CSV table of C-alpha atoms in Angstrom, one decimal:
chain,number,residue,atom,x,y,z
A,1,MET,CA,63.5,5.8,38.4
A,2,ALA,CA,59.9,5.6,37.3
A,3,GLU,CA,57.9,2.4,37.8
A,4,ARG,CA,57.8,0.2,34.7
A,5,VAL,CA,54.3,0.3,33.2
A,6,GLY,CA,52.3,-2.8,34.0
A,7,ILE,CA,51.1,-5.4,31.5
A,8,PRO,CA,47.3,-5.4,31.3
A,9,ALA,CA,46.7,-9.0,30.3
A,10,ALA,CA,48.3,-12.5,30.6
A,11,ARG,CA,47.6,-16.0,29.5
A,12,ASP,CA,47.8,-19.2,31.6
A,13,SER,CA,49.0,-22.6,30.5
A,14,ARG,CA,45.6,-23.3,28.8
A,15,ASP,CA,46.0,-20.1,26.8
A,16,ARG,CA,43.1,-18.4,28.5
A,17,LEU,CA,43.4,-14.6,28.6
A,18,TYR,CA,43.0,-12.7,31.9
A,19,GLY,CA,42.8,-9.0,32.7
A,20,ARG,CA,44.0,-7.2,35.8
A,21,ALA,CA,40.8,-8.0,37.8
A,22,ALA,CA,41.6,-11.7,37.9
A,23,ILE,CA,44.7,-11.0,40.0
A,24,ASP,CA,42.8,-9.9,43.0
A,25,ALA,CA,40.2,-12.7,42.9
A,26,THR,CA,40.3,-15.2,45.7
A,27,PRO,CA,41.7,-17.5,44.5
A,28,PRO,CA,42.9,-16.2,41.2
A,29,PRO,CA,41.3,-18.3,38.4
A,30,PHE,CA,44.8,-18.9,36.9
A,31,GLU,CA,46.4,-20.1,40.1
A,32,ALA,CA,46.4,-23.8,39.2
A,33,PHE,CA,47.5,-23.1,35.6
A,34,LYS,CA,50.8,-21.3,36.0
A,35,PRO,CA,53.2,-20.2,34.6
A,36,LEU,CA,51.7,-17.1,33.2
A,37,ARG,CA,52.9,-15.4,30.0
A,38,CYS,CA,52.3,-12.0,28.6
A,39,GLY,CA,48.9,-11.5,26.8
A,40,GLY,CA,50.7,-10.4,23.7
A,41,CYS,CA,53.8,-12.6,23.5
A,42,ALA,CA,55.5,-15.6,25.0
A,43,VAL,CA,57.6,-14.0,27.7
A,44,ALA,CA,56.9,-15.1,31.3
A,45,VAL,CA,55.1,-12.6,33.6
A,46,ILE,CA,54.3,-12.3,37.3
A,47,ALA,CA,50.9,-11.3,38.7
A,48,VAL,CA,51.1,-8.5,41.3
A,49,SER,CA,48.1,-7.8,43.5
A,50,THR,CA,46.7,-4.3,44.2
A,51,HIS,CA,49.1,-2.7,46.7
A,52,PRO,CA,50.0,0.7,48.2
A,53,ARG,CA,53.1,2.6,47.0
A,54,ARG,CA,54.9,5.5,48.6
A,55,THR,CA,54.8,8.8,46.7
A,56,PRO,CA,57.7,11.2,46.5
A,57,ARG,CA,56.1,13.5,49.1
A,58,GLY,CA,55.9,10.8,51.7
A,59,GLY,CA,52.2,9.8,51.1
A,60,THR,CA,50.9,6.6,49.6
A,61,THR,CA,48.9,5.8,46.5
A,62,GLN,CA,47.1,2.6,45.5
A,63,VAL,CA,48.6,0.7,42.5
A,64,THR,CA,46.0,-1.4,40.6
A,65,ALA,CA,46.8,-5.1,40.1
A,66,LEU,CA,49.1,-5.7,37.1
A,67,TYR,CA,51.3,-8.3,35.4
A,68,ARG,CA,55.0,-7.5,35.2
A,69,LEU,CA,58.1,-8.9,33.6
A,70,PRO,CA,60.6,-10.8,35.9
A,71,PRO,CA,64.0,-9.2,36.3
A,72,ASN,CA,65.8,-9.1,32.9
A,73,GLY,CA,62.6,-10.2,31.1
A,74,GLU,CA,62.0,-8.7,27.7
A,75,HIS,CA,59.0,-8.8,25.4
A,76,ASP,CA,59.2,-10.6,22.1
A,77,PRO,CA,59.7,-8.2,19.1
A,78,GLY,CA,56.4,-6.6,18.1
A,79,CYS,CA,54.5,-7.4,21.3
A,80,PRO,CA,51.6,-5.0,21.7
A,81,TYR,CA,52.2,-4.8,25.4
A,82,ASP,CA,55.8,-3.6,25.1
A,83,PHE,CA,55.0,-0.1,26.3
A,84,LYS,CA,58.5,1.3,25.8
A,85,ASN,CA,58.7,0.1,22.2
A,86,ARG,CA,55.1,1.3,21.4
A,87,ALA,CA,56.0,4.8,22.7
A,88,GLU,CA,59.2,4.8,20.7
A,89,ASN,CA,57.1,4.0,17.6
A,90,LEU,CA,54.9,7.0,18.3
A,91,ILE,CA,58.0,9.2,18.4
A,92,ARG,CA,59.2,7.8,15.1
A,93,ASP,CA,55.8,8.5,13.4
A,94,SER,CA,55.2,11.9,15.1
A,95,ARG,CA,57.1,14.1,12.6
A,96,GLY,CA,58.9,15.7,15.5
A,97,THR,CA,55.9,16.5,17.6
A,98,LEU,CA,56.6,13.9,20.3
A,99,VAL,CA,60.0,13.9,22.1
A,100,LYS,CA,61.5,11.8,24.8
A,101,ASP,CA,62.6,13.5,28.1
A,102,GLY,CA,64.2,10.9,30.4
A,103,GLU,CA,61.6,8.3,30.9
A,104,ASP,CA,58.7,10.6,29.9
A,105,TYR,CA,57.3,11.7,26.5
A,106,GLU,CA,56.3,15.3,25.7
A,107,LEU,CA,53.9,16.3,22.9
A,108,ARG,CA,54.5,19.7,21.4
A,109,LEU,CA,51.2,21.4,20.5
A,110,PRO,CA,50.5,24.0,17.8
A,111,ASP,CA,48.3,27.0,18.3
A,112,PRO,CA,44.8,25.8,17.0
A,113,ASP,CA,44.2,29.3,15.6
A,114,THR,CA,47.3,28.9,13.2
A,115,ILE,CA,46.4,25.5,11.8
A,116,GLU,CA,46.0,25.7,8.0
A,117,PRO,CA,44.6,23.1,5.6
A,118,PRO,CA,47.4,20.8,4.7
A,119,ASP,CA,48.1,19.4,1.2
A,120,PRO,CA,45.9,16.6,0.0
A,121,LEU,CA,47.3,13.1,0.4
A,122,PRO,CA,48.5,11.3,-2.8
A,123,PRO,CA,46.2,8.6,-4.2
A,124,SER,CA,46.4,5.4,-2.3
A,125,LYS,CA,48.2,2.5,-3.8
A,126,PRO,CA,46.6,-1.0,-4.2
A,127,GLY,CA,47.9,-3.7,-1.9
A,128,LYS,CA,48.5,-1.5,1.1
A,129,PRO,CA,48.6,-3.6,4.3
A,130,THR,CA,45.6,-3.2,6.6
A,131,ALA,CA,46.4,-1.8,10.0
A,132,ARG,CA,45.3,-3.6,13.2
A,133,LEU,CA,43.7,-0.3,14.3
A,134,ALA,CA,42.0,1.0,11.1
A,135,VAL,CA,42.0,4.8,10.9
A,136,THR,CA,39.0,6.3,9.1
A,137,ALA,CA,40.2,7.6,5.7
A,138,SER,CA,40.6,11.4,5.0
A,139,PRO,CA,41.7,13.0,1.8
A,140,TYR,CA,44.0,15.3,3.9
A,141,ARG,CA,47.0,14.7,6.1
A,142,LEU,CA,46.2,15.2,9.8
A,143,VAL,CA,48.0,17.9,11.8
A,144,PRO,CA,51.0,15.8,13.2
A,145,ALA,CA,50.3,16.6,16.8
A,146,LEU,CA,46.6,15.6,16.4
A,147,SER,CA,47.4,12.2,14.9
A,148,THR,CA,50.1,11.7,17.6
A,149,ALA,CA,47.6,12.5,20.3
A,150,ALA,CA,45.2,10.0,18.9
A,151,GLY,CA,48.0,7.4,18.9
A,152,ILE,CA,48.7,8.1,22.5
A,153,VAL,CA,45.0,7.7,23.4
A,154,ARG,CA,44.8,4.4,21.6
A,155,LEU,CA,48.0,3.2,23.4
A,156,LEU,CA,46.7,4.2,26.8
A,157,ARG,CA,43.3,2.5,26.1
A,158,GLU,CA,45.2,-0.8,25.4
A,159,PHE,CA,46.9,-0.4,28.7
A,160,ASP,CA,43.5,0.1,30.5
A,161,ASP,CA,44.3,3.8,31.0
A,162,ASP,CA,46.8,2.8,33.7
A,163,PRO,CA,47.9,5.9,35.6
A,164,ASP,CA,51.5,4.8,35.4
A,165,ALA,CA,51.2,4.8,31.6
A,166,SER,CA,49.4,8.1,31.3
A,167,SER,CA,51.8,9.8,33.7
A,168,ARG,CA,54.6,9.1,31.2
A,169,PHE,CA,53.0,11.6,28.7
A,170,ARG,CA,52.6,15.3,29.0
A,171,ALA,CA,51.9,18.2,26.6
A,172,ARG,CA,53.6,21.5,26.0
A,173,TYR,CA,51.7,24.6,24.8
A,174,ALA,CA,52.9,28.2,24.6
A,175,GLY,CA,55.7,27.5,27.2
A,176,ARG,CA,53.3,25.7,29.6
A,177,THR,CA,53.7,22.0,30.6
A,178,LEU,CA,50.4,20.2,31.0
A,179,ARG,CA,49.8,16.8,32.5
A,180,TRP,CA,48.3,14.4,30.0
A,181,ASN,CA,44.9,14.4,31.8
A,182,GLU,CA,44.9,18.2,31.9
A,183,PHE,CA,45.2,18.3,28.1
A,184,CYS,CA,43.5,15.2,26.8
A,185,ARG,CA,40.2,14.1,28.3
A,186,GLY,CA,37.3,11.7,27.4
A,187,ALA,CA,33.9,13.0,26.5
A,188,ASN,CA,32.5,11.0,29.4
A,189,GLU,CA,34.1,13.7,31.7
A,190,ALA,CA,31.7,16.3,30.2
A,191,VAL,CA,30.6,17.7,33.5
A,192,ALA,CA,34.1,18.3,34.7
A,193,ILE,CA,35.1,19.7,31.3
A,194,ALA,CA,32.2,22.1,31.5
A,195,GLY,CA,33.4,23.3,34.9
A,196,TYR,CA,36.9,23.9,33.5
A,197,LEU,CA,35.5,25.8,30.5
A,198,GLY,CA,33.5,28.0,32.9
A,199,HIS,CA,36.8,29.6,34.0
A,200,GLY,CA,38.0,32.9,32.5
A,201,PRO,CA,40.0,32.8,29.2
A,202,ALA,CA,43.3,33.4,31.0
A,203,ALA,CA,43.0,30.0,32.8
A,204,ARG,CA,42.3,28.0,29.7
A,205,HIS,CA,44.4,26.2,27.2
A,206,PRO,CA,43.5,24.1,24.1
A,207,LEU,CA,42.1,20.6,24.8
A,208,ALA,CA,42.0,17.3,23.0
A,209,LEU,CA,38.7,15.6,23.7
A,210,HIS,CA,37.9,12.1,22.5
A,211,GLY,CA,35.0,9.7,22.6
A,212,ILE,CA,32.6,7.6,20.5
A,213,VAL,CA,30.5,9.0,17.7
A,214,ARG,CA,26.8,8.9,18.3
A,215,ASP,CA,25.8,10.4,15.0
A,216,VAL,CA,26.7,12.9,12.3
A,217,GLY,CA,24.3,15.3,10.5
A,218,THR,CA,23.3,18.9,10.2
A,219,ALA,CA,21.9,21.3,12.8
A,220,HIS,CA,18.5,22.8,12.5
A,221,SER,CA,19.9,25.8,10.5
A,222,ARG,CA,21.0,23.2,7.9
A,223,ASN,CA,24.2,25.2,7.2
A,224,THR,CA,26.1,23.7,10.1
A,225,HIS,CA,27.4,20.1,10.1
A,226,GLN,CA,28.0,18.3,13.4
A,227,LEU,CA,29.3,15.3,15.2
A,228,ARG,CA,27.7,14.3,18.4
A,229,ASP,CA,29.3,12.1,21.0
A,230,GLU,CA,27.4,9.2,22.5
A,231,HIS,CA,27.8,10.4,26.1
A,232,GLU,CA,25.2,12.7,27.5
A,233,ASP,CA,24.9,14.1,31.0
A,234,TYR,CA,23.1,16.9,32.9
A,235,LEU,CA,24.3,20.2,34.1
A,236,ASP,CA,22.8,22.9,36.3
A,237,HIS,CA,23.3,26.2,34.5
A,238,ALA,CA,21.9,29.5,35.7
A,239,GLY,CA,19.5,27.7,38.0
A,240,GLU,CA,18.2,25.4,35.2
A,241,ARG,CA,18.8,21.7,34.7
A,242,ARG,CA,20.1,21.2,31.2
A,243,ARG,CA,21.1,18.2,29.1
A,244,LEU,CA,24.9,18.3,28.4
A,245,ARG,CA,26.3,17.1,25.1
A,246,VAL,CA,29.8,17.1,23.5
A,247,VAL,CA,29.6,18.3,19.9
A,248,VAL,CA,32.1,19.1,17.1
A,249,ARG,CA,30.7,21.5,14.5
A,250,SER,CA,31.8,22.8,11.1
A,251,ARG,CA,30.5,24.8,8.2
A,252,ASN,CA,32.7,22.6,5.8
A,253,PRO,CA,30.4,19.9,4.3
A,254,GLY,CA,33.4,17.6,4.0
A,255,ALA,CA,34.4,17.8,7.7
A,256,PHE,CA,32.6,14.6,8.7
A,257,ALA,CA,32.2,12.9,5.3
A,258,GLN,CA,34.3,9.9,6.4
A,259,VAL,CA,32.9,9.6,9.9
A,260,ARG,CA,30.5,6.9,11.0
A,261,PRO,CA,28.5,6.2,14.1
A,262,GLY,CA,30.5,4.0,16.5
A,263,ASP,CA,33.8,5.5,15.3
A,264,ARG,CA,36.2,6.7,18.0
A,265,TRP,CA,37.1,10.4,17.5
A,266,LEU,CA,39.5,13.0,18.8
A,267,GLY,CA,39.3,16.8,18.2
A,268,TYR,CA,41.8,19.4,19.3
A,269,GLY,CA,41.3,23.1,19.7
A,270,HIS,CA,39.6,25.9,21.8
A,271,TRP,CA,36.5,24.2,23.2
A,272,LYS,CA,33.8,26.3,24.6
A,273,LEU,CA,30.6,26.0,26.6
A,274,TRP,CA,27.5,27.0,24.6
A,275,PRO,CA,24.1,27.1,26.2
A,276,ALA,CA,21.4,26.8,23.5
A,277,PRO,CA,19.1,29.8,23.7
A,278,SER,CA,15.9,28.0,22.9
A,279,ALA,CA,16.2,24.6,24.5
A,280,PRO,CA,17.4,23.2,27.8
A,281,VAL,CA,20.6,22.0,26.3
A,282,THR,CA,24.3,23.0,26.8
A,283,GLU,CA,27.1,21.9,24.5
A,284,VAL,CA,30.8,21.3,25.1
A,285,GLN,CA,31.5,22.6,21.6
A,286,LEU,CA,34.4,22.7,19.2
A,287,TRP,CA,34.3,24.4,15.8
A,288,ILE,CA,36.7,23.1,13.2
A,289,ASP,CA,37.5,24.2,9.6
A,290,GLY,CA,37.8,20.8,8.1
A,291,PRO,CA,38.7,17.1,8.4
A,292,TRP,CA,42.4,17.8,9.0
A,293,SER,CA,41.4,19.0,12.6
A,294,LEU,CA,39.6,15.8,13.5
A,295,THR,CA,40.8,12.2,13.6
A,296,THR,CA,38.6,9.1,13.8
A,297,TRP,CA,39.3,5.4,14.0
A,298,ARG,CA,37.7,2.0,14.6
A,299,GLU,CA,39.3,-0.3,17.1
A,300,ASP,CA,39.9,-4.0,16.5
A,301,ASN,CA,42.0,-5.3,19.4
A,302,GLY,CA,41.9,-8.8,18.1
A,303,SER,CA,43.0,-10.3,21.5
A,304,GLY,CA,39.7,-11.8,22.5
A,305,PRO,CA,37.8,-11.2,25.7
A,306,ARG,CA,39.5,-11.2,29.1
A,307,ALA,CA,38.4,-13.3,32.0
């Protein structure tokens, strides 16, 4: 049986919120103020220090400090740190693109080259409740697998990108099964992604990349619209040191109309490595046809800072 995904935050008897790092402190700052409860509900939790764990092949791996439920403990309804319930909600909202397989979850991916513009959304109705994670408005429905992938990214971020959490997800494309970190990667991994894109076409599969918007605008040609991620790095290419950027481009003027600096974004498709011919710049680059191939959102965790 897979390990239960750890809880990333807890509160002490004074209602102070602590992240995982507090567990390995000497002494832990909450030691005199137990019992602890889940950072998202009232259920009691136990702090577990960083420790080794055996792997199926006989080796060991290091498990980061976490909070866990006691035996037979259950989260209160609606708790944001109830991982199983959050994943089940993703399945419910995925329109069939996310399925459960045992204790794991598999995202079924479409071929990016066959994605067509969906129908426009109906006009919004007044009085619609505001989501805790507000998604940037778009006049089109997102491709279901894209919106589900973004939901998984948001969920994993709330669980501190815990390897036990991310290992529960995988993607399936053209008969291939991909580990989640093979398919979905952060823009801050630009150098490693560039190395992957340098392989021959037979070794590549579509990627979902995500990050934070630095700016949106037009390229020098003025007929290309672009989103640039805030992360920049450097890459040695053909003996030359180049600035490395992650950029989404489109010739559709509406592709980034609802995007703002500071938004989080996720784009899915056949990314490529493009060295600019007239400047020492290389782009990890994706071309999209319209806003239905990109999702953006703003985060508002509302839980306060962790000690």
